[in-house]
Short mmCIF file of C-alpha atoms and ligand atoms in Angstrom, two decimals:
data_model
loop_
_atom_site.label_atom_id
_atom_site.label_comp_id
_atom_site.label_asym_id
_atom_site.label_seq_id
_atom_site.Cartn_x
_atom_site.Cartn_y
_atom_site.Cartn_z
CA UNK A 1 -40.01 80.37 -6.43
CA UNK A 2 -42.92 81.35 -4.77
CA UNK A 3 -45.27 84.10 -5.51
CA UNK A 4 -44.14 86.59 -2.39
CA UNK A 5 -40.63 85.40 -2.97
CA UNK A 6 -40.83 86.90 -6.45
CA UNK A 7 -42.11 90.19 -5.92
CA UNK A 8 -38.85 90.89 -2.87
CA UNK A 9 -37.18 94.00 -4.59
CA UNK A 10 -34.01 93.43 -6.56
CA UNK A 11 -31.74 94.55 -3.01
CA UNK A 12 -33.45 92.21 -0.99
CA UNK A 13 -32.54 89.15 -3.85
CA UNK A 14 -28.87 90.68 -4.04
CA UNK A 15 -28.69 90.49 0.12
CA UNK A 16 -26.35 87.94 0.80
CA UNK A 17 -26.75 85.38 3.95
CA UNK A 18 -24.60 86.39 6.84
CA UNK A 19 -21.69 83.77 6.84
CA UNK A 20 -21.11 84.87 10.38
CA UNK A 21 -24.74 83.68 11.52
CA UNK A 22 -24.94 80.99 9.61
CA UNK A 23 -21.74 79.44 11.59
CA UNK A 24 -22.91 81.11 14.80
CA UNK A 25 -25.79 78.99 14.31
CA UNK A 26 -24.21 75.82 13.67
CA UNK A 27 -21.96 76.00 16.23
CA UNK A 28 -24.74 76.92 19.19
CA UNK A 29 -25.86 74.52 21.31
CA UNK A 30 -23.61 71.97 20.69
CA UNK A 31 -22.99 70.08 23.20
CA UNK A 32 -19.33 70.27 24.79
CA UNK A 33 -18.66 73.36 22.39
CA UNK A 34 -16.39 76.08 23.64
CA UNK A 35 -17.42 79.21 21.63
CA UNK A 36 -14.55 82.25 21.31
CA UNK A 37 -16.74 82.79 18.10
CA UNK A 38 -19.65 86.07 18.68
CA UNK A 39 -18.85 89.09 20.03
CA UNK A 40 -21.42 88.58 23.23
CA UNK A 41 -20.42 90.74 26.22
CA UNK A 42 -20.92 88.82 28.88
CA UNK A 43 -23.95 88.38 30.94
CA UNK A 44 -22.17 88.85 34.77
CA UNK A 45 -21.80 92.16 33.20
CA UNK A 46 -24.82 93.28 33.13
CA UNK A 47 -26.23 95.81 35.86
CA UNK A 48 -29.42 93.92 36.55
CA UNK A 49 -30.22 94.84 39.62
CA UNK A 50 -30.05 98.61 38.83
CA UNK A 51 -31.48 98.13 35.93
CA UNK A 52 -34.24 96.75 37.27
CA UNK A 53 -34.90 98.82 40.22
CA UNK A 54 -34.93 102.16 36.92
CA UNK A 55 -37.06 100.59 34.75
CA UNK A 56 -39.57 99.81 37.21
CA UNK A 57 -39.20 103.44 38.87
CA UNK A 58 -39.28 105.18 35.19
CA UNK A 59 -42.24 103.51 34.35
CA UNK A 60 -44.06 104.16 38.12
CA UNK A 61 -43.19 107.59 38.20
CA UNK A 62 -42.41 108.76 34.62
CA UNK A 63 -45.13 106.50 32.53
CA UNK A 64 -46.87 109.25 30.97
CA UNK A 65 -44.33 110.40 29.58
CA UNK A 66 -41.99 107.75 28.41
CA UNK A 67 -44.76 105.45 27.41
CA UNK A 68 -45.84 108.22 24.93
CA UNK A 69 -44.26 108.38 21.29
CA UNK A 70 -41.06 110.20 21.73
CA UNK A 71 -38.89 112.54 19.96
CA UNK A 72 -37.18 110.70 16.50
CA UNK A 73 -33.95 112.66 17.59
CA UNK A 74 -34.19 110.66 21.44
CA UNK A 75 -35.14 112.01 24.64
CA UNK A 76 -34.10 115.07 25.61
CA UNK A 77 -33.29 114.09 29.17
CA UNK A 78 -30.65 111.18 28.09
CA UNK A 79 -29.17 113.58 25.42
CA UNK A 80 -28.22 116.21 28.33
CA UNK A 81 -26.99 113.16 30.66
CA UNK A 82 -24.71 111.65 27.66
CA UNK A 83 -22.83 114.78 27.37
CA UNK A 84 -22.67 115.68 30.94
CA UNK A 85 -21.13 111.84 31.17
CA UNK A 86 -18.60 112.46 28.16
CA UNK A 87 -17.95 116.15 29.27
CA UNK A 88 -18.67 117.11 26.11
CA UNK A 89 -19.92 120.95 26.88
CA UNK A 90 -19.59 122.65 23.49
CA UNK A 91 -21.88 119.79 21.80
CA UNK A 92 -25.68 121.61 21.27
CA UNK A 93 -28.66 119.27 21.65
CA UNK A 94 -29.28 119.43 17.91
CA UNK A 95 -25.60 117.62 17.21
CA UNK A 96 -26.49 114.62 19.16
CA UNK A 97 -29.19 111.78 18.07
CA UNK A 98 -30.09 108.71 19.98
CA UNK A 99 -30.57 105.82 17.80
CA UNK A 100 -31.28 101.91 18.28
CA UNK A 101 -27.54 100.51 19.14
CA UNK A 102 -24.74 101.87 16.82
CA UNK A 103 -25.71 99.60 14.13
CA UNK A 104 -28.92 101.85 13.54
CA UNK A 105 -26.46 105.21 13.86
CA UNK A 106 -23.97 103.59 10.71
CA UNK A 107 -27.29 102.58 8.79
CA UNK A 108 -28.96 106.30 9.31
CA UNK A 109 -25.68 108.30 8.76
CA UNK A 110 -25.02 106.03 5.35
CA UNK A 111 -28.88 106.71 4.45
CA UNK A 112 -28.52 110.47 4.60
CA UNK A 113 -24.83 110.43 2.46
CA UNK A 114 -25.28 107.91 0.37
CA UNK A 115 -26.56 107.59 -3.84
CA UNK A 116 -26.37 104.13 -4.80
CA UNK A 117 -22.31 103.78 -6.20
CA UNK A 118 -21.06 106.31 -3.98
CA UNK A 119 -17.64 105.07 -2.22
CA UNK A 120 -17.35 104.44 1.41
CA UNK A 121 -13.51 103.76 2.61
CA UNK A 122 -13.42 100.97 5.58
CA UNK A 123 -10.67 99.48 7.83
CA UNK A 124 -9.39 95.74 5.97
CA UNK A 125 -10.59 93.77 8.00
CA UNK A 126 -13.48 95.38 9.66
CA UNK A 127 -16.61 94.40 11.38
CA UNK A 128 -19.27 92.72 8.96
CA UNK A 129 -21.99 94.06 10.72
CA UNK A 130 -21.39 97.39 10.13
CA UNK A 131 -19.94 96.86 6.18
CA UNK A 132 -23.86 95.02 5.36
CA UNK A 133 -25.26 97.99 6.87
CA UNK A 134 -23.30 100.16 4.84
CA UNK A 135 -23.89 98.36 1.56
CA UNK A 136 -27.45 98.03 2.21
CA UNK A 137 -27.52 101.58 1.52
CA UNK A 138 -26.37 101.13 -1.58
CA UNK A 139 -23.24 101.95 -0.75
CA UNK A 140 -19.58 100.38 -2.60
CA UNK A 141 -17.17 99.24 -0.01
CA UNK A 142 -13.29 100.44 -0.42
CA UNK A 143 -10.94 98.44 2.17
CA UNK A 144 -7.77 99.88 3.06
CA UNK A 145 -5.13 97.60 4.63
CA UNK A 146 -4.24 98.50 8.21
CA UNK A 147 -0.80 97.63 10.14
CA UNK A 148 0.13 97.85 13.66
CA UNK A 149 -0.53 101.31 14.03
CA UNK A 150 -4.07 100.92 12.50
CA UNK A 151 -5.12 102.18 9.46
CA UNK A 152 -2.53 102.79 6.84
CA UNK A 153 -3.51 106.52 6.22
CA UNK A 154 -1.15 106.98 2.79
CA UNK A 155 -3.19 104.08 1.22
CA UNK A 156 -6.22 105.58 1.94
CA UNK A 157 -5.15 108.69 -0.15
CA UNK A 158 -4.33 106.42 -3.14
CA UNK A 159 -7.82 104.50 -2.96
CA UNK A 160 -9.71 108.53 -2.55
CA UNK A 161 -7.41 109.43 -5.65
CA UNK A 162 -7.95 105.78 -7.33
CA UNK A 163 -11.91 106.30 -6.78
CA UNK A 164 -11.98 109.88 -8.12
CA UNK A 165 -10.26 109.00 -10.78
CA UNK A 166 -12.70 106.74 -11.77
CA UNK A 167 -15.40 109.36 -11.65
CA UNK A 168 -16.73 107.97 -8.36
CA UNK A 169 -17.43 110.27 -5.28
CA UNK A 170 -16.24 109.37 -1.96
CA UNK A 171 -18.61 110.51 0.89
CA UNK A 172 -17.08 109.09 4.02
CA UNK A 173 -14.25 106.59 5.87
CA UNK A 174 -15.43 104.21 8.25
CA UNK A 175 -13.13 103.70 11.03
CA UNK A 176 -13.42 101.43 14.70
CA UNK A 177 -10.17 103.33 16.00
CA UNK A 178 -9.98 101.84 19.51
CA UNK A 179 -9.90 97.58 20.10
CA UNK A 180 -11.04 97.48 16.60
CA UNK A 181 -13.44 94.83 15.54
CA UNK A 182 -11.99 92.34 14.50
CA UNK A 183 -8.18 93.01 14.79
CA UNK A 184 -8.19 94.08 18.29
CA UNK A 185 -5.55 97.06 17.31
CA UNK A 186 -5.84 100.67 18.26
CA UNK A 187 -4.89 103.57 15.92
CA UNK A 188 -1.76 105.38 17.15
CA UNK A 189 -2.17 109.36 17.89
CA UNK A 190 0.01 110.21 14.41
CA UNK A 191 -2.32 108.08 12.29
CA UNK A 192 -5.49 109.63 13.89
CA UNK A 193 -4.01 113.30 13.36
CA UNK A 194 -2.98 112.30 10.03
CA UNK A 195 -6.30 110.64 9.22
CA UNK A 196 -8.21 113.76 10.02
CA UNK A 197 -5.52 115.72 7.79
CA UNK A 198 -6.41 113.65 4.89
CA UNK A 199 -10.18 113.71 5.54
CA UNK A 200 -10.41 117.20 5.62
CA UNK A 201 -7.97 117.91 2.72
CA UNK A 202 -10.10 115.62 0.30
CA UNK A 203 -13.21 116.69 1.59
CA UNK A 204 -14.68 113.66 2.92
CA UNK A 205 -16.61 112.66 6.10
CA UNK A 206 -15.11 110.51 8.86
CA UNK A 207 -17.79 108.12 10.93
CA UNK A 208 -15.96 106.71 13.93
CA UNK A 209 -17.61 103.98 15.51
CA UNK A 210 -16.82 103.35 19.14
CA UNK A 211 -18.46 101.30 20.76
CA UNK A 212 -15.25 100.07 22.86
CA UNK A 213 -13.80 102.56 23.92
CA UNK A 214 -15.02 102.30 27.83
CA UNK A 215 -13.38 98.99 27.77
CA UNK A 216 -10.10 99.60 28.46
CA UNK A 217 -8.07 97.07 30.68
CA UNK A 218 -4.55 98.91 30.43
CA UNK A 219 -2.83 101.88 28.97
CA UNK A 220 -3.89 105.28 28.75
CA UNK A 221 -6.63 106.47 26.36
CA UNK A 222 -6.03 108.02 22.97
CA UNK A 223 -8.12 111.34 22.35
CA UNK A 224 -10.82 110.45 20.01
CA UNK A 225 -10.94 111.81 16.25
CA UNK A 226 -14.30 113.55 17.28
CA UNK A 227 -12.21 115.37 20.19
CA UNK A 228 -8.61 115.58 18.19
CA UNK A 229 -11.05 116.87 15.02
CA UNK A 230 -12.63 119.65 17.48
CA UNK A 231 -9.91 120.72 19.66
CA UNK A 232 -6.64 120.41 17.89
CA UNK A 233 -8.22 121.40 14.39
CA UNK A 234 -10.96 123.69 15.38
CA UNK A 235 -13.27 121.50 12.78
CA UNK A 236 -16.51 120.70 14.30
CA UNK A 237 -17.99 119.39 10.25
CA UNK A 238 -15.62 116.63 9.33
CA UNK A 239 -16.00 113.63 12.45
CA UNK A 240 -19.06 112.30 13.61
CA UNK A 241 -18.48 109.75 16.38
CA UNK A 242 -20.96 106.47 17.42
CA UNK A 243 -21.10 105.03 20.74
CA UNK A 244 -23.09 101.95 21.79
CA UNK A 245 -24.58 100.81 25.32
CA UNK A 246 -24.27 97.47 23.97
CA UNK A 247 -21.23 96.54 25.41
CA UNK A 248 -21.30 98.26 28.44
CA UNK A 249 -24.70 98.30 29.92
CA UNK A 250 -26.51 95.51 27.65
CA UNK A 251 -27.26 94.71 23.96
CA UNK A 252 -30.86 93.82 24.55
CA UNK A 253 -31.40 97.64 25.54
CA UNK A 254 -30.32 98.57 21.59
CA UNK A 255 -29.50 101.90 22.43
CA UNK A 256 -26.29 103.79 21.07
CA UNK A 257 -26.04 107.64 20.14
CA UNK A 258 -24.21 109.61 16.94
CA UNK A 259 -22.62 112.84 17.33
CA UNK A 260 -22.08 115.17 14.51
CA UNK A 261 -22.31 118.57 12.70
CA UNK A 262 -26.12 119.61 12.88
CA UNK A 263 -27.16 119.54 9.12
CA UNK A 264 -26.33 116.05 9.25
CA UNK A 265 -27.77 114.79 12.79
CA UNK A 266 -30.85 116.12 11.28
CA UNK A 267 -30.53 114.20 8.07
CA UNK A 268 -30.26 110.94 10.09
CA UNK A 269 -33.54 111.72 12.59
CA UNK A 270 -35.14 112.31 9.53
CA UNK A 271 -34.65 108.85 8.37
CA UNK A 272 -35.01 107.74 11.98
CA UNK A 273 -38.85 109.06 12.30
CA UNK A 274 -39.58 107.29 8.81
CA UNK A 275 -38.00 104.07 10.05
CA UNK A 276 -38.39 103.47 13.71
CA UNK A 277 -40.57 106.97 14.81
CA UNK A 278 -38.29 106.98 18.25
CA UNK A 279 -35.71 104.75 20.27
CA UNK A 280 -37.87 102.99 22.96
CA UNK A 281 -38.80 104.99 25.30
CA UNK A 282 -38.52 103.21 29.06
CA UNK A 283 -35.32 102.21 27.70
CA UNK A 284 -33.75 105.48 27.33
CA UNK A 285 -34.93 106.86 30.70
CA UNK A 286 -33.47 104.88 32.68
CA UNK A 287 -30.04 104.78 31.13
CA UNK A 288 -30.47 108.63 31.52
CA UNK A 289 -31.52 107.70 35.16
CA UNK A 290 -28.41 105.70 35.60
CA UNK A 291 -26.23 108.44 34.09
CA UNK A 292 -27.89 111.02 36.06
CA UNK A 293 -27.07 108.76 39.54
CA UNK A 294 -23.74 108.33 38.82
CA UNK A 295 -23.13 104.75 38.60
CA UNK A 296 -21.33 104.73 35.49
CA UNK A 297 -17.80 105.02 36.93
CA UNK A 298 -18.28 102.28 39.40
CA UNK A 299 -20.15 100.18 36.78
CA UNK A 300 -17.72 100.08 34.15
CA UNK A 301 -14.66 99.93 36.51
CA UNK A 302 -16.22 96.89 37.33
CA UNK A 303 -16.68 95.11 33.94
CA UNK A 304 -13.08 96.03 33.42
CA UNK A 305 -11.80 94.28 36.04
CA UNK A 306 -14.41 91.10 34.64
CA UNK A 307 -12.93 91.87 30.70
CA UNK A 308 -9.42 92.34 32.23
CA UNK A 309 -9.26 88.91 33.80
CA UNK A 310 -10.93 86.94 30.92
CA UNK A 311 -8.03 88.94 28.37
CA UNK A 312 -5.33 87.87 30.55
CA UNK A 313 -6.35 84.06 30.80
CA UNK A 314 -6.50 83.93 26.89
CA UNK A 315 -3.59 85.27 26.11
CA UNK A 316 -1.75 83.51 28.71
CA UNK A 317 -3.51 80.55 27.18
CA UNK A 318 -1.78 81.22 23.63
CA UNK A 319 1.58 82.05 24.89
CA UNK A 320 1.19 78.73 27.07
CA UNK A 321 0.05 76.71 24.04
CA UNK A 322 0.70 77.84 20.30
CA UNK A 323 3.08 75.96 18.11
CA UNK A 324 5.68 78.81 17.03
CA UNK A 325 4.80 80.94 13.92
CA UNK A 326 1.40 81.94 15.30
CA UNK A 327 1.04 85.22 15.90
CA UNK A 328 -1.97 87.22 17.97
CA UNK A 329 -2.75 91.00 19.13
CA UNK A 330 -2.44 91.73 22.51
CA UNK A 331 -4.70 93.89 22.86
CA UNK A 332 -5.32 96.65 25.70
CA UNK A 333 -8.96 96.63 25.48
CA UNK A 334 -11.91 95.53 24.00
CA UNK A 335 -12.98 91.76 23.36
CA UNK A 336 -11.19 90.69 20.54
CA UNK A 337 -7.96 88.91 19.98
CA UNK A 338 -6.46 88.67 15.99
CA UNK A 339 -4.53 85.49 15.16
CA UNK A 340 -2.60 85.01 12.07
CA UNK A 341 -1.37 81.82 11.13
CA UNK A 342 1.93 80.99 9.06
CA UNK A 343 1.21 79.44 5.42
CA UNK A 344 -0.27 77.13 4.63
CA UNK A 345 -3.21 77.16 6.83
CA UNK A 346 -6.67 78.40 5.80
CA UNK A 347 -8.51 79.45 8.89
CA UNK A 348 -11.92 78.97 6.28
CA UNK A 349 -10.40 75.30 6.37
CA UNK A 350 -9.42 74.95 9.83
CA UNK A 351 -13.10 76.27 11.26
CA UNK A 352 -14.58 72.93 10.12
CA UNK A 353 -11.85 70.92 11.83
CA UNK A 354 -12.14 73.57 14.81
CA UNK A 355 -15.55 72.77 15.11
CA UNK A 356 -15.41 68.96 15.18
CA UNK A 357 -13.00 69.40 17.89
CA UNK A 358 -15.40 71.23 19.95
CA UNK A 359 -13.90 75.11 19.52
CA UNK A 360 -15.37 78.05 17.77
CA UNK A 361 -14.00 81.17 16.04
CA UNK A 362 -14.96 83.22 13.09
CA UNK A 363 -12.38 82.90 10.11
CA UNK A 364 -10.37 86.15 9.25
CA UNK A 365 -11.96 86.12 5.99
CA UNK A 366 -15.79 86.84 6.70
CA UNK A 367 -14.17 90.45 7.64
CA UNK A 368 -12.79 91.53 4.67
CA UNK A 369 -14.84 93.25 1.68
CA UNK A 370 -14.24 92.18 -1.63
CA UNK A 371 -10.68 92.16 -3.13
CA UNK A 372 -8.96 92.53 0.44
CA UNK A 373 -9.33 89.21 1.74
CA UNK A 374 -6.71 87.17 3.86
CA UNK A 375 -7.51 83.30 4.53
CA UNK A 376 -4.57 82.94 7.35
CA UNK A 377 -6.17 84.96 10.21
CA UNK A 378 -9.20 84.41 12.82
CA UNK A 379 -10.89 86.62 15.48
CA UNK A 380 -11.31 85.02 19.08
CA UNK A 381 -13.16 86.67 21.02
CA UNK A 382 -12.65 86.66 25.09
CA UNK A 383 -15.62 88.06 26.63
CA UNK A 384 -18.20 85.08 27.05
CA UNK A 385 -16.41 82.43 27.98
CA UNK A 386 -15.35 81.83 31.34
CA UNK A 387 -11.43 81.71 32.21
CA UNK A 388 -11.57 77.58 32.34
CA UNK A 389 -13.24 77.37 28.89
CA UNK A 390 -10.55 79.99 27.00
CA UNK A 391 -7.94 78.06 28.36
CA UNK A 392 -9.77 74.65 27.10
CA UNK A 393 -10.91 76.75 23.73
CA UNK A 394 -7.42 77.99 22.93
CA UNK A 395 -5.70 74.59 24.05
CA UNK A 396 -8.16 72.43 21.71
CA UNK A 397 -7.32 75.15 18.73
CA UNK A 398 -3.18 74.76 19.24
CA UNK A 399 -3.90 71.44 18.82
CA UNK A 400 -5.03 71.19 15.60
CA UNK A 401 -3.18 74.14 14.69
CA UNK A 402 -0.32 71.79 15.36
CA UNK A 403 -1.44 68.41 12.86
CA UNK A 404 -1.96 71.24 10.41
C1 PLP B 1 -17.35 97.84 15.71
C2 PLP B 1 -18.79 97.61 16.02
N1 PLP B 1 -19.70 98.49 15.59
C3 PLP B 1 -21.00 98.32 15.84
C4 PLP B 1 -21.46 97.23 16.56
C5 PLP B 1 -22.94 97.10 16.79
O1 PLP B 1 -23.30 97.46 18.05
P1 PLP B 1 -24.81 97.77 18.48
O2 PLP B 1 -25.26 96.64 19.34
O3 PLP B 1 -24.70 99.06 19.23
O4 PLP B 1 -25.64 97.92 17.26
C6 PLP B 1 -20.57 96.30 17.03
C7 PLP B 1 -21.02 95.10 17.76
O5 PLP B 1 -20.37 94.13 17.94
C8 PLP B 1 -19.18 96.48 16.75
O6 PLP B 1 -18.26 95.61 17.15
#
């Protein structure tokens, strides 16, 4: 071991590789591979042009001020546009933080809760990214099986009671309520009402990430627990809500926002200025610029139609060519399809063979934290690949799914 490698601090040695990378990796840039693997919006969707044309006019006629260090707590002038855009007019200016993507919003709002043991409930599965953010914060992971309907909210009372039990203190559930990453599914209205019931009974926080919710292809959108929390309950302390740009506008522009009760907002752009000072400054103008000129609507109207196309050609694709007892979420949004497979296949087992036959996915079991896991289910995703090469992707998978 070398010298520097001996003095990393004991939770940088107990930092595990990324499973998820590590495959991403080995399946890039091979040649003929079809990838339905990452979670990579797609690059027709993003607004270029626009974006060009703002950053160029931000930094022209705004430079002195955006190229200056900025407020920790994000500029003032994409706050105000973000809640004109969500219509969100009882939310103050002090209950709203900009941060670097939503991955930065999970890893402040677990900073300021979090003493190293403390429980954190999560969706089984749920997205890894998130769940190493958590735990890098010292935080344990609970999972909490979900159905159809989402998250199974009765369970989640038996793991707070379990925990407390135990002498452990439960500060918050982490839920992806809409096209949930991985599964695809959506939390019906009941569970979301009933999930805030629970919440607020036992006291606990509730950090709903959203980064999908734009990206809806059909159906009609559920209120959110931040609005069901606010209007229906009158409870403006229990819900704070993430959103990304990622997956609408770009993830290169790593810029997301958290919404919550004050105390805590502050908590987080606390951390925030120790960490990263301020979100980048050009950055945030001109998605406040492209708020402010209205192109939103059109903009994301138009990557739905993109997403809607590339959902319908995959799962026609698996209705077209899965041997029978496969089964998949069709879902109404989002980029994610969930695929569970009949025993005796291992979708741990089945990437290898997957990837010698040219496709790519991420096995079901790289989403689950410890105790939960399931080896008979994979996440495709549908938003990179074009229409010909989910077709091809899905087609090569049935195949093998069939020698299996
Ligand atoms: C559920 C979920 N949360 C958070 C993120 C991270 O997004 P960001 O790029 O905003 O950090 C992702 C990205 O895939 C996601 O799927």
């Amino acid at each position: 071991m070398s010298f520097s490698e001996r003095l990393l601090s004991r939770a940088t040695r107990s930092m595990g590789v990324s499973f998820i990378r590590e495959m991403l990796k080995a399946t890039k840039g091979v040649e003929g591979m079809i990838s339905l693997a990452g979670g990579m919006p797609s690059p027709d969707s993003f607004p270029k042009d626009l974006l060009a044309g703002l950053f160029q006019e931000v930094v022209e006629r705004e430079g002195a001020d955006v190229l200056q260090y900025g407020a920790s707590e994000g500029d003032a002038v994409l706050k105000a546009q973000i809640l004109r855009h969500e219509g969100d007019t009882s939310v103050g200016p002090d209950e709203i933080l900009i941060t670097d993507g939503t991955t930065n919003a999970i890893y402040l709002f677990t900073r300021a809760l979090i003493d190293p043991g403390d429980v954190v409930v999560c969706e089984a599965p749920s997205f890894s990214g998130s769940l190493v953010a958590i735990e890098a914060c010292g935080a344990e992971l609970a999972g909490v099986e979900m159905d159809e309907e989402g998250l199974v909210v009765e369970r989640v009372r038996d793991v707070i009671r379990a925990k407390r039990a135990d002498g452990r203190i439960v500060k918050f559930l982490y839920v992806i309520p809409e096209f949930q990453n991985p599964s695809g599914r959506t939390m019906s209205l009941s569970r979301r009402r009933d999930l805030i019931r629970t919440a607020r009974e036992a006291e606990v926080l509730i950090l709903e990430d959203q980064p999908y919710r734009d990206l809806r292809y059909y159906g009609r959108r559920l209120p959110s627990l931040w609005n069901l929390a606010r209007d229906e309950f009158g409870d403006d302390r229990t819900v704070t809500i993430c959103k990304s740009f990622s997956k609408i506008l770009g993830p290169g522009l790593r810029l997301g926002f958290a919404a919550g009760p004050a105390p805590l907002i502050t908590a987080m752009a606390s951390w925030a200025q120790k960490v990263t000072v301020s979100p980048e400054g050009v950055a945030q103008r001109a998605v406040a610029r492209f708020l402010e000129r209205g192109y939103m609507a059109a903009h994301v109207e138009r990557i739905n139609g993109l997403y809607r196309a590339k959902r319908d050609a995959i799962i026609a694709a698996l209705k077209e060519s899965m041997p029978t007892g496969i089964r998949w979420t069709e879902p109404e949004g989002g980029l994610f399809i969930w695929v569970t497979c009949p025993p005796p296949i291992d979708t741990d087992i089945l990437f290898t063979e997957a990837a010698k036959a040219g496709v790519a996915f991420i096995p079901g079991s790289k989403f689950y934290t410890a105790g939960t896991m399931r080896r008979d289910e994979m996440r495709l995703n549908f938003s990179y690949a074009g229409a010909p090469d989910l077709r091809e992707g899905v087609a090569r998978l049935a195949c093998i799914l069939r020698r299996t």
